[in-house]
Amino acid sequence: MDYRYVIVGGGLTAASAIEGIRAHDPEGSILMISRENFPPYQRPPLSKELWFGRTTKEELPVHDDAFYREQRVELALRREVVELDVAKRRVWDDRGIEHGYERLLLATGGSPRRLNVEGAEIEGVHYFRELEDYLFLERHLDRFEHALVIGGGFIGLELAAALTHAGKHVTLIYQKEYPLANILPRDLGLFVADTYRQRGVETVSEDTVVGFDEAQGLVHARTASGGVVSTQLVLAGVGIVPETDLAEAAGLDVDHGIVVDELCRTSDPHVFAAGDVAEYPDLVLGRSRRVEHRDQAIQHGRCAGANMAGAGQRYEHTPFFYSDLFDLGFEAVGDLDSSFTTEAVWREPLRKGVVFYLNGDVVRGVLLWNAWGGLEWARGLIRESRAMTGAERAAAIPALH
């Protein structure tokens, strides 16, 4: 069957693209093909709010079922697109069904990066990204007392906090000296590690897992330093790999993700890409990048949908990202690269304040550490892209809560 719009992927980017399409084309037929068991849902709460009682599973869906009926969107769940022919403007799913399109959106996101070590395929080693992963943990909470979490990035830290809050003993292992080492300045990263230890998390820094064995109902993780961590459950959170296979096989330009222009178009003018999988030109920062966070999924997906319907909107948004780490939390915008010069203005040392990421005297990124309400100010500061003295930067900080 032929459609005006076909969306490959069923996450927040896809749901936002539907909104973008309908804002400019209320009638065109839409098909969304997703390998998920559920319509689009919010992913961040799976490792954050659900565990702390700040939201419920009933609140996860991006839209209720009525939205898709009212917007005349055909949902094809538990399907995977296995072939794309851009010349014929056709896709084929894993049931062999052919779908034609006028405009196609690749919102395929990413899959968890797999551990490439001996024993990584044993039953006790798990990954965490989808609602199914949360439901598995929820069902099995009473079957384990200790978990090994691998990875010092967002997902590893959030899962370690979530499981500790759920009353489990957690060992957290990460490669660098401190968690979030690619983002946080050293003093702040060490403070996060110390906070986790104070909350009961056993942290193992500057080490990696090199293999797994099973014995006597336990998983034994061998580390590069010669240590062994024995556990009942392993959760690996070592990043995602963008799902670019379809695009590559179809001959579309792919680099760190599917390459798109400022209108979200790929190298084929009838194919668009957005969200986690897309490498896009950040018009504010002046470089190409791929962003894996919620705000990017919403804004980039909405822009892609609008442009599929002919809006011609340039994507000029600077996305923010956030995390919750026990009683620590932050929002951030721009280039947060720990190799940049950083300058902190603390209201309470290491617990509440603003960290500037500087290229010379120009602000490239802003970290709002336990300080809320400053995102638009931070975006404006980055857009200005002008040299400022430290005193000027400190004086520019608005009242934050």
mmCIF file of C-alpha atoms in Angstrom:
data_model
loop_
_atom_site.group_PDB
_atom_site.id
_atom_site.type_symbol
_atom_site.label_atom_id
_atom_site.label_comp_id
_atom_site.label_asym_id
_atom_site.label_seq_id
_atom_site.Cartn_x
_atom_site.Cartn_y
_atom_site.Cartn_z
ATOM 1 C CA MET A 1 0.000 0.000 0.000
ATOM 2 C CA ASP A 2 1.164 3.550 -0.684
ATOM 3 C CA TYR A 3 1.257 6.379 1.857
ATOM 4 C CA ARG A 4 2.144 10.031 1.688
ATOM 5 C CA TYR A 5 4.286 9.626 4.814
ATOM 6 C CA VAL A 6 6.017 6.553 6.218
ATOM 7 C CA ILE A 7 7.830 6.758 9.544
ATOM 8 C CA VAL A 8 10.306 4.026 10.438
ATOM 9 C CA GLY A 9 10.657 3.892 14.218
ATOM 10 C CA GLY A 10 8.258 4.166 17.122
ATOM 11 C CA GLY A 11 9.880 6.405 19.707
ATOM 12 C CA LEU A 12 9.462 9.991 20.822
ATOM 13 C CA THR A 13 11.001 11.283 17.574
ATOM 14 C CA ALA A 14 8.353 9.439 15.546
ATOM 15 C CA ALA A 15 5.507 10.719 17.727
ATOM 16 C CA SER A 16 6.804 14.282 17.435
ATOM 17 C CA ALA A 17 7.116 13.923 13.667
ATOM 18 C CA ILE A 18 3.425 13.058 13.466
ATOM 19 C CA GLU A 19 2.671 16.323 15.273
ATOM 20 C CA GLY A 20 4.889 18.194 12.811
ATOM 21 C CA ILE A 21 3.203 16.620 9.814
ATOM 22 C CA ARG A 22 -0.305 17.294 11.042
ATOM 23 C CA ALA A 23 0.508 20.939 11.801
ATOM 24 C CA HIS A 24 0.983 21.427 8.044
ATOM 25 C CA ASP A 25 -0.916 18.591 6.387
ATOM 26 C CA PRO A 26 -4.115 17.492 8.147
ATOM 27 C CA GLU A 27 -5.053 14.902 5.530
ATOM 28 C CA GLY A 28 -2.000 13.044 4.181
ATOM 29 C CA SER A 29 -1.891 9.330 5.000
ATOM 30 C CA ILE A 30 0.665 8.305 7.647
ATOM 31 C CA LEU A 31 2.097 4.875 8.444
ATOM 32 C CA MET A 32 4.370 4.366 11.450
ATOM 33 C CA ILE A 33 6.299 1.083 11.531
ATOM 34 C CA SER A 34 7.818 0.129 14.883
ATOM 35 C CA ARG A 35 9.469 -2.997 16.229
ATOM 36 C CA GLU A 36 8.277 -2.064 19.744
ATOM 37 C CA ASN A 37 5.337 -3.758 21.441
ATOM 38 C CA PHE A 38 3.914 -0.393 22.497
ATOM 39 C CA PRO A 39 3.023 2.910 20.810
ATOM 40 C CA PRO A 40 5.538 5.731 21.409
ATOM 41 C CA TYR A 41 6.346 6.305 25.080
ATOM 42 C CA GLN A 42 8.654 8.471 27.179
ATOM 43 C CA ARG A 43 12.000 6.717 27.602
ATOM 44 C CA PRO A 44 13.830 8.821 30.270
ATOM 45 C CA PRO A 45 11.486 7.831 33.153
ATOM 46 C CA LEU A 46 12.484 4.186 32.685
ATOM 47 C CA SER A 47 15.754 4.853 34.515
ATOM 48 C CA LYS A 48 14.668 7.878 36.553
ATOM 49 C CA GLU A 49 11.183 8.921 37.655
ATOM 50 C CA LEU A 50 9.505 5.493 37.662
ATOM 51 C CA TRP A 51 11.895 4.211 40.311
ATOM 52 C CA PHE A 52 11.368 7.164 42.628
ATOM 53 C CA GLY A 53 7.582 7.325 42.365
ATOM 54 C CA ARG A 54 7.536 10.592 40.432
ATOM 55 C CA THR A 55 5.583 9.096 37.542
ATOM 56 C CA THR A 56 3.697 5.915 36.702
ATOM 57 C CA LYS A 57 3.685 3.480 33.799
ATOM 58 C CA GLU A 58 0.257 4.830 32.826
ATOM 59 C CA GLU A 59 1.846 8.231 32.226
ATOM 60 C CA LEU A 60 4.555 6.925 29.870
ATOM 61 C CA PRO A 61 2.683 7.059 26.526
ATOM 62 C CA VAL A 62 3.423 10.178 24.492
ATOM 63 C CA HIS A 63 -0.181 10.182 23.263
ATOM 64 C CA ASP A 64 -3.227 8.133 24.138
ATOM 65 C CA ASP A 65 -4.679 5.665 21.645
ATOM 66 C CA ALA A 66 -7.320 8.165 20.585
ATOM 67 C CA PHE A 67 -4.640 10.524 19.239
ATOM 68 C CA TYR A 68 -3.570 8.067 16.545
ATOM 69 C CA ARG A 69 -7.163 7.371 15.535
ATOM 70 C CA GLU A 70 -8.024 11.054 15.409
ATOM 71 C CA GLN A 71 -4.885 11.885 13.422
ATOM 72 C CA ARG A 72 -5.529 8.926 11.096
ATOM 73 C CA VAL A 73 -2.169 7.334 11.754
ATOM 74 C CA GLU A 74 -1.806 3.646 10.982
ATOM 75 C CA LEU A 75 0.413 1.937 13.567
ATOM 76 C CA ALA A 76 2.277 -1.198 12.546
ATOM 77 C CA LEU A 77 3.780 -2.474 15.799
ATOM 78 C CA ARG A 78 6.101 -5.474 16.244
ATOM 79 C CA ARG A 79 7.313 -4.948 12.688
ATOM 80 C CA GLU A 80 10.813 -4.196 11.466
ATOM 81 C CA VAL A 81 11.743 -2.579 8.166
ATOM 82 C CA VAL A 82 14.389 -4.743 6.551
ATOM 83 C CA GLU A 83 14.865 -3.062 3.174
ATOM 84 C CA LEU A 84 14.688 0.444 1.741
ATOM 85 C CA ASP A 85 14.795 1.286 -1.974
ATOM 86 C CA VAL A 86 15.115 5.049 -2.328
ATOM 87 C CA ALA A 87 14.873 4.941 -6.143
ATOM 88 C CA LYS A 88 11.493 3.207 -6.029
ATOM 89 C CA ARG A 89 10.459 4.901 -2.773
ATOM 90 C CA ARG A 90 9.531 1.590 -1.191
ATOM 91 C CA VAL A 91 10.227 -0.165 2.092
ATOM 92 C CA TRP A 92 9.697 -3.813 3.013
ATOM 93 C CA ASP A 93 9.048 -5.087 6.525
ATOM 94 C CA ASP A 94 10.036 -8.396 8.109
ATOM 95 C CA ARG A 95 6.755 -9.967 7.001
ATOM 96 C CA GLY A 96 7.558 -9.235 3.388
ATOM 97 C CA ILE A 97 4.937 -6.495 3.111
ATOM 98 C CA GLU A 98 5.795 -3.637 0.746
ATOM 99 C CA HIS A 99 4.969 -0.006 1.538
ATOM 100 C CA GLY A 100 5.329 2.953 -0.814
ATOM 101 C CA TYR A 101 5.955 6.508 0.333
ATOM 102 C CA GLU A 102 6.183 10.075 -0.920
ATOM 103 C CA ARG A 103 8.214 11.121 2.114
ATOM 104 C CA LEU A 104 10.035 8.779 4.494
ATOM 105 C CA LEU A 105 11.375 9.487 7.979
ATOM 106 C CA LEU A 106 14.111 7.337 9.499
ATOM 107 C CA ALA A 107 13.597 7.652 13.258
ATOM 108 C CA THR A 108 15.291 4.366 14.052
ATOM 109 C CA GLY A 109 17.145 5.589 17.140
ATOM 110 C CA GLY A 110 19.833 3.325 18.525
ATOM 111 C CA SER A 111 20.376 0.001 20.227
ATOM 112 C CA PRO A 112 22.473 -0.680 23.337
ATOM 113 C CA ARG A 113 26.155 -1.101 22.675
ATOM 114 C CA ARG A 114 26.960 -4.757 23.355
ATOM 115 C CA LEU A 115 29.862 -5.899 25.470
ATOM 116 C CA ASN A 116 32.495 -7.556 23.312
ATOM 117 C CA VAL A 117 33.983 -9.839 25.975
ATOM 118 C CA GLU A 118 33.988 -13.548 26.714
ATOM 119 C CA GLY A 119 30.719 -14.750 28.220
ATOM 120 C CA ALA A 120 28.789 -11.580 27.398
ATOM 121 C CA GLU A 121 25.903 -13.631 25.967
ATOM 122 C CA ILE A 122 25.137 -15.567 29.144
ATOM 123 C CA GLU A 123 21.662 -15.284 30.615
ATOM 124 C CA GLY A 124 22.599 -13.045 33.541
ATOM 125 C CA VAL A 125 23.937 -10.182 31.396
ATOM 126 C CA HIS A 126 21.318 -7.609 30.426
ATOM 127 C CA TYR A 127 21.049 -4.226 28.732
ATOM 128 C CA PHE A 128 18.637 -1.404 29.443
ATOM 129 C CA ARG A 129 16.931 0.908 26.994
ATOM 130 C CA GLU A 130 13.320 -0.046 26.285
ATOM 131 C CA LEU A 131 10.128 -0.416 28.297
ATOM 132 C CA GLU A 132 10.536 -4.191 28.067
ATOM 133 C CA ASP A 133 13.848 -3.847 29.934
ATOM 134 C CA TYR A 134 12.179 -1.899 32.747
ATOM 135 C CA LEU A 135 9.342 -4.428 32.949
ATOM 136 C CA PHE A 136 11.866 -7.267 33.184
ATOM 137 C CA LEU A 137 13.600 -5.614 36.134
ATOM 138 C CA GLU A 138 10.285 -4.825 37.789
ATOM 139 C CA ARG A 139 9.206 -8.475 37.529
ATOM 140 C CA HIS A 140 12.528 -9.756 38.865
ATOM 141 C CA LEU A 141 13.162 -7.314 41.725
ATOM 142 C CA ASP A 142 12.425 -9.955 44.332
ATOM 143 C CA ARG A 143 14.812 -12.433 42.687
ATOM 144 C CA PHE A 144 18.104 -10.642 43.257
ATOM 145 C CA GLU A 145 19.826 -8.718 46.009
ATOM 146 C CA HIS A 146 22.969 -7.561 44.209
ATOM 147 C CA ALA A 147 23.519 -6.098 40.751
ATOM 148 C CA LEU A 148 26.651 -5.132 38.865
ATOM 149 C CA VAL A 149 26.128 -2.021 36.746
ATOM 150 C CA ILE A 150 28.719 -1.434 34.029
ATOM 151 C CA GLY A 151 29.250 2.099 32.737
ATOM 152 C CA GLY A 152 29.829 5.541 34.189
ATOM 153 C CA GLY A 153 27.584 7.405 31.771
ATOM 154 C CA PHE A 154 23.994 8.575 32.180
ATOM 155 C CA ILE A 155 22.287 5.188 32.053
ATOM 156 C CA GLY A 156 24.800 3.478 34.348
ATOM 157 C CA LEU A 157 24.568 6.187 36.995
ATOM 158 C CA GLU A 158 20.790 6.391 36.805
ATOM 159 C CA LEU A 159 20.360 2.619 37.096
ATOM 160 C CA ALA A 160 22.781 2.432 40.025
ATOM 161 C CA ALA A 161 20.754 5.107 41.842
ATOM 162 C CA ALA A 162 17.429 3.462 40.921
ATOM 163 C CA LEU A 163 18.389 -0.001 42.137
ATOM 164 C CA THR A 164 19.938 1.355 45.313
ATOM 165 C CA HIS A 165 16.710 3.249 45.989
ATOM 166 C CA ALA A 166 14.855 -0.047 45.434
ATOM 167 C CA GLY A 167 16.892 -1.594 48.258
ATOM 168 C CA LYS A 168 19.435 -3.517 46.194
ATOM 169 C CA HIS A 169 23.189 -3.708 46.714
ATOM 170 C CA VAL A 170 24.960 -2.261 43.676
ATOM 171 C CA THR A 171 28.503 -2.349 42.380
ATOM 172 C CA LEU A 172 29.198 0.294 39.719
ATOM 173 C CA ILE A 173 32.263 -0.140 37.522
ATOM 174 C CA TYR A 174 33.541 2.438 35.031
ATOM 175 C CA GLN A 175 36.644 2.929 32.905
ATOM 176 C CA LYS A 176 37.637 6.452 33.871
ATOM 177 C CA GLU A 177 38.737 8.037 37.132
ATOM 178 C CA TYR A 178 35.220 9.312 37.784
ATOM 179 C CA PRO A 179 31.717 9.044 36.264
ATOM 180 C CA LEU A 180 30.591 11.231 33.357
ATOM 181 C CA ALA A 181 34.264 11.906 32.668
ATOM 182 C CA ASN A 182 33.568 13.164 29.145
ATOM 183 C CA ILE A 183 31.299 15.886 30.538
ATOM 184 C CA LEU A 184 32.108 16.861 34.103
ATOM 185 C CA PRO A 185 35.182 18.703 35.347
ATOM 186 C CA ARG A 186 37.305 16.524 37.610
ATOM 187 C CA ASP A 187 36.298 17.990 40.968
ATOM 188 C CA LEU A 188 32.618 17.608 40.168
ATOM 189 C CA GLY A 189 33.055 14.090 38.807
ATOM 190 C CA LEU A 190 34.913 12.984 41.935
ATOM 191 C CA PHE A 191 32.159 14.556 44.033
ATOM 192 C CA VAL A 192 29.557 12.463 42.163
ATOM 193 C CA ALA A 193 31.585 9.297 42.791
ATOM 194 C CA ASP A 194 31.853 10.144 46.478
ATOM 195 C CA THR A 195 28.103 10.834 46.673
ATOM 196 C CA TYR A 196 27.391 7.384 45.247
ATOM 197 C CA ARG A 197 29.694 5.736 47.762
ATOM 198 C CA GLN A 198 27.983 7.610 50.598
ATOM 199 C CA ARG A 199 24.639 6.291 49.315
ATOM 200 C CA GLY A 200 25.932 2.713 49.547
ATOM 201 C CA VAL A 201 27.031 2.078 45.964
ATOM 202 C CA GLU A 202 30.348 0.248 45.682
ATOM 203 C CA THR A 203 32.277 2.097 42.966
ATOM 204 C CA VAL A 204 35.131 0.562 40.992
ATOM 205 C CA SER A 205 36.961 3.172 38.918
ATOM 206 C CA GLU A 206 39.566 2.859 36.168
ATOM 207 C CA ASP A 207 38.679 -0.762 35.494
ATOM 208 C CA THR A 208 36.745 -2.745 32.904
ATOM 209 C CA VAL A 209 35.048 -6.119 32.696
ATOM 210 C CA VAL A 210 36.965 -8.519 30.446
ATOM 211 C CA GLY A 211 34.825 -11.638 30.791
ATOM 212 C CA PHE A 212 31.964 -13.435 32.524
ATOM 213 C CA ASP A 213 31.543 -16.907 33.979
ATOM 214 C CA GLU A 214 28.537 -18.609 35.547
ATOM 215 C CA ALA A 215 28.831 -20.833 38.602
ATOM 216 C CA GLN A 216 26.544 -21.814 41.489
ATOM 217 C CA GLY A 217 23.753 -19.532 40.328
ATOM 218 C CA LEU A 218 25.951 -16.419 40.178
ATOM 219 C CA VAL A 219 27.578 -14.408 37.417
ATOM 220 C CA HIS A 220 31.273 -13.784 38.004
ATOM 221 C CA ALA A 221 32.637 -10.733 36.191
ATOM 222 C CA ARG A 222 36.391 -10.731 35.664
ATOM 223 C CA THR A 223 38.044 -7.302 35.458
ATOM 224 C CA ALA A 224 41.156 -6.038 33.715
ATOM 225 C CA SER A 225 42.822 -5.384 37.073
ATOM 226 C CA GLY A 226 42.473 -9.047 38.034
ATOM 227 C CA GLY A 227 39.449 -8.639 40.278
ATOM 228 C CA VAL A 228 36.220 -10.615 40.272
ATOM 229 C CA VAL A 229 32.746 -9.253 41.033
ATOM 230 C CA SER A 230 30.184 -11.941 41.842
ATOM 231 C CA THR A 231 26.590 -10.921 41.319
ATOM 232 C CA GLN A 232 23.099 -12.131 40.510
ATOM 233 C CA LEU A 233 22.442 -9.623 37.733
ATOM 234 C CA VAL A 234 24.581 -7.610 35.328
ATOM 235 C CA LEU A 235 23.255 -4.433 33.706
ATOM 236 C CA ALA A 236 25.455 -2.927 31.011
ATOM 237 C CA GLY A 237 24.961 0.726 30.140
ATOM 238 C CA VAL A 238 27.853 1.578 27.853
ATOM 239 C CA GLY A 239 26.126 3.764 25.287
ATOM 240 C CA ILE A 240 24.088 3.125 22.167
ATOM 241 C CA VAL A 241 24.893 2.402 18.540
ATOM 242 C CA PRO A 242 22.782 4.411 16.066
ATOM 243 C CA GLU A 243 20.627 2.206 13.843
ATOM 244 C CA THR A 244 22.008 3.253 10.474
ATOM 245 C CA ASP A 245 21.943 -0.113 8.658
ATOM 246 C CA LEU A 246 18.904 0.693 6.513
ATOM 247 C CA ALA A 247 20.359 4.016 5.445
ATOM 248 C CA GLU A 248 23.772 2.565 4.672
ATOM 249 C CA ALA A 249 22.322 -0.291 2.608
ATOM 250 C CA ALA A 250 20.200 2.228 0.674
ATOM 251 C CA GLY A 251 23.271 4.327 -0.156
ATOM 252 C CA LEU A 252 22.419 7.328 2.018
ATOM 253 C CA ASP A 253 25.244 9.374 3.516
ATOM 254 C CA VAL A 254 26.225 8.056 6.955
ATOM 255 C CA ASP A 255 29.001 9.249 9.240
ATOM 256 C CA HIS A 256 28.532 9.227 13.028
ATOM 257 C CA GLY A 257 24.840 8.919 12.213
ATOM 258 C CA ILE A 258 22.587 9.413 9.193
ATOM 259 C CA VAL A 259 23.757 12.729 7.761
ATOM 260 C CA VAL A 260 21.027 15.341 7.356
ATOM 261 C CA ASP A 261 20.928 19.028 6.468
ATOM 262 C CA GLU A 262 19.312 21.886 8.385
ATOM 263 C CA LEU A 263 15.907 20.813 6.988
ATOM 264 C CA CYS A 264 16.371 17.252 8.319
ATOM 265 C CA ARG A 265 16.812 15.872 4.777
ATOM 266 C CA THR A 266 19.212 13.043 4.030
ATOM 267 C CA SER A 267 21.227 12.787 0.817
ATOM 268 C CA ASP A 268 17.967 11.661 -0.826
ATOM 269 C CA PRO A 269 15.462 14.566 -0.904
ATOM 270 C CA HIS A 270 12.503 12.258 -0.214
ATOM 271 C CA VAL A 271 14.069 10.707 2.895
ATOM 272 C CA PHE A 272 14.424 12.497 6.230
ATOM 273 C CA ALA A 273 16.072 11.445 9.492
ATOM 274 C CA ALA A 274 15.801 12.806 13.019
ATOM 275 C CA GLY A 275 16.520 12.119 16.667
ATOM 276 C CA ASP A 276 19.177 9.808 18.087
ATOM 277 C CA VAL A 277 20.134 8.406 14.692
ATOM 278 C CA ALA A 278 20.686 11.703 12.858
ATOM 279 C CA GLU A 279 23.907 13.696 12.512
ATOM 280 C CA TYR A 280 22.762 17.240 11.925
ATOM 281 C CA PRO A 281 24.359 20.689 11.514
ATOM 282 C CA ASP A 282 24.087 22.603 14.775
ATOM 283 C CA LEU A 283 23.671 26.112 13.414
ATOM 284 C CA VAL A 284 24.403 27.697 16.787
ATOM 285 C CA LEU A 285 27.556 25.771 17.669
ATOM 286 C CA GLY A 286 28.723 25.708 14.061
ATOM 287 C CA ARG A 287 29.487 22.004 13.807
ATOM 288 C CA SER A 288 27.831 18.699 13.024
ATOM 289 C CA ARG A 289 26.771 16.516 15.910
ATOM 290 C CA ARG A 290 24.471 13.701 16.972
ATOM 291 C CA VAL A 291 22.436 14.156 20.164
ATOM 292 C CA GLU A 292 20.706 11.315 22.022
ATOM 293 C CA HIS A 293 18.481 13.203 24.463
ATOM 294 C CA ARG A 294 14.731 13.747 24.905
ATOM 295 C CA ASP A 295 14.592 17.415 23.910
ATOM 296 C CA GLN A 296 16.394 16.651 20.661
ATOM 297 C CA ALA A 297 13.958 13.841 19.875
ATOM 298 C CA ILE A 298 10.974 16.141 20.364
ATOM 299 C CA GLN A 299 12.245 19.221 18.549
ATOM 300 C CA HIS A 300 14.141 17.509 15.730
ATOM 301 C CA GLY A 301 11.300 15.045 15.139
ATOM 302 C CA ARG A 302 8.724 17.836 15.012
ATOM 303 C CA CYS A 303 10.863 19.843 12.575
ATOM 304 C CA ALA A 304 11.401 16.794 10.359
ATOM 305 C CA GLY A 305 7.669 16.110 10.244
ATOM 306 C CA ALA A 306 6.887 19.715 9.374
ATOM 307 C CA ASN A 307 9.453 19.682 6.570
ATOM 308 C CA MET A 308 8.179 16.393 5.218
ATOM 309 C CA ALA A 309 4.892 18.277 4.808
ATOM 310 C CA GLY A 310 6.636 21.125 3.005
ATOM 311 C CA ALA A 311 7.157 23.680 5.795
ATOM 312 C CA GLY A 312 10.778 24.487 4.897
ATOM 313 C CA GLN A 313 11.799 25.151 8.527
ATOM 314 C CA ARG A 314 15.497 25.334 9.374
ATOM 315 C CA TYR A 315 16.388 23.448 12.528
ATOM 316 C CA GLU A 316 18.005 26.034 14.788
ATOM 317 C CA HIS A 317 17.165 24.607 18.187
ATOM 318 C CA THR A 318 19.891 24.029 20.776
ATOM 319 C CA PRO A 319 18.733 20.955 22.723
ATOM 320 C CA PHE A 320 19.183 20.493 26.438
ATOM 321 C CA PHE A 321 19.727 17.315 28.420
ATOM 322 C CA TYR A 322 19.283 16.408 32.041
ATOM 323 C CA SER A 323 19.881 13.692 34.605
ATOM 324 C CA ASP A 324 18.938 12.793 38.174
ATOM 325 C CA LEU A 325 21.637 11.249 40.382
ATOM 326 C CA PHE A 326 20.098 10.582 43.803
ATOM 327 C CA ASP A 327 19.540 14.102 45.218
ATOM 328 C CA LEU A 328 21.818 15.634 42.590
ATOM 329 C CA GLY A 329 20.299 16.815 39.347
ATOM 330 C CA PHE A 330 21.246 18.977 36.426
ATOM 331 C CA GLU A 331 20.193 20.485 33.141
ATOM 332 C CA ALA A 332 22.730 21.356 30.479
ATOM 333 C CA VAL A 333 22.854 22.939 27.062
ATOM 334 C CA GLY A 334 25.513 23.374 24.385
ATOM 335 C CA ASP A 335 28.949 21.769 24.163
ATOM 336 C CA LEU A 336 29.757 20.068 27.460
ATOM 337 C CA ASP A 337 33.217 18.722 26.832
ATOM 338 C CA SER A 338 35.455 18.148 29.845
ATOM 339 C CA SER A 339 38.481 18.985 27.680
ATOM 340 C CA PHE A 340 37.254 22.608 27.489
ATOM 341 C CA THR A 341 38.283 25.116 30.111
ATOM 342 C CA THR A 342 35.569 25.152 32.759
ATOM 343 C CA GLU A 343 34.649 27.889 35.198
ATOM 344 C CA ALA A 344 32.277 27.251 38.086
ATOM 345 C CA VAL A 345 30.217 29.819 39.958
ATOM 346 C CA TRP A 346 28.944 28.074 43.076
ATOM 347 C CA ARG A 347 26.063 29.102 45.303
ATOM 348 C CA GLU A 348 26.966 26.036 47.398
ATOM 349 C CA PRO A 349 30.315 24.395 46.501
ATOM 350 C CA LEU A 350 29.818 21.319 44.295
ATOM 351 C CA ARG A 351 26.130 21.116 45.221
ATOM 352 C CA LYS A 352 24.461 24.091 43.554
ATOM 353 C CA GLY A 353 25.731 26.440 40.878
ATOM 354 C CA VAL A 354 26.602 27.045 37.243
ATOM 355 C CA VAL A 355 29.552 25.669 35.267
ATOM 356 C CA PHE A 356 30.602 27.421 32.060
ATOM 357 C CA TYR A 357 32.417 25.515 29.294
ATOM 358 C CA LEU A 358 34.718 27.934 27.492
ATOM 359 C CA ASN A 359 36.501 28.179 24.175
ATOM 360 C CA GLY A 360 38.806 31.051 25.009
ATOM 361 C CA ASP A 361 36.447 33.498 26.679
ATOM 362 C CA VAL A 362 33.401 32.392 24.659
ATOM 363 C CA VAL A 363 30.743 30.271 26.367
ATOM 364 C CA ARG A 364 30.107 27.050 24.431
ATOM 365 C CA GLY A 365 28.167 25.126 27.079
ATOM 366 C CA VAL A 366 26.394 25.692 30.374
ATOM 367 C CA LEU A 367 25.798 23.166 33.138
ATOM 368 C CA LEU A 368 23.064 24.094 35.613
ATOM 369 C CA TRP A 369 23.975 21.933 38.602
ATOM 370 C CA ASN A 370 21.037 21.586 40.996
ATOM 371 C CA ALA A 371 20.015 25.013 39.695
ATOM 372 C CA TRP A 372 16.749 25.291 37.798
ATOM 373 C CA GLY A 373 15.013 27.760 35.548
ATOM 374 C CA GLY A 374 17.970 28.955 33.496
ATOM 375 C CA LEU A 375 17.759 27.017 30.244
ATOM 376 C CA GLU A 376 16.634 29.867 27.998
ATOM 377 C CA TRP A 377 19.230 32.179 29.531
ATOM 378 C CA ALA A 378 21.921 29.549 28.861
ATOM 379 C CA ARG A 379 20.761 29.098 25.268
ATOM 380 C CA GLY A 380 20.882 32.858 24.723
ATOM 381 C CA LEU A 381 24.381 33.084 26.156
ATOM 382 C CA ILE A 382 25.622 30.398 23.779
ATOM 383 C CA ARG A 383 23.886 32.009 20.791
ATOM 384 C CA GLU A 384 25.576 35.329 21.559
ATOM 385 C CA SER A 385 28.950 33.638 21.137
ATOM 386 C CA ARG A 386 30.880 36.637 22.419
ATOM 387 C CA ALA A 387 33.938 36.928 24.611
ATOM 388 C CA MET A 388 33.166 37.727 28.249
ATOM 389 C CA THR A 389 35.269 38.116 31.353
ATOM 390 C CA GLY A 390 34.718 35.847 34.332
ATOM 391 C CA ALA A 391 33.113 38.734 36.215
ATOM 392 C CA GLU A 392 30.727 39.361 33.317
ATOM 393 C CA ARG A 393 29.742 35.705 33.181
ATOM 394 C CA ALA A 394 29.105 35.569 36.924
ATOM 395 C CA ALA A 395 27.086 38.792 36.810
ATOM 396 C CA ALA A 396 24.974 37.451 33.942
ATOM 397 C CA ILE A 397 23.626 34.466 35.917
ATOM 398 C CA PRO A 398 19.913 34.994 36.572
ATOM 399 C CA ALA A 399 18.066 34.102 39.741
ATOM 400 C CA LEU A 400 17.812 30.303 39.774
ATOM 401 C CA HIS A 401 15.924 28.002 42.109
#
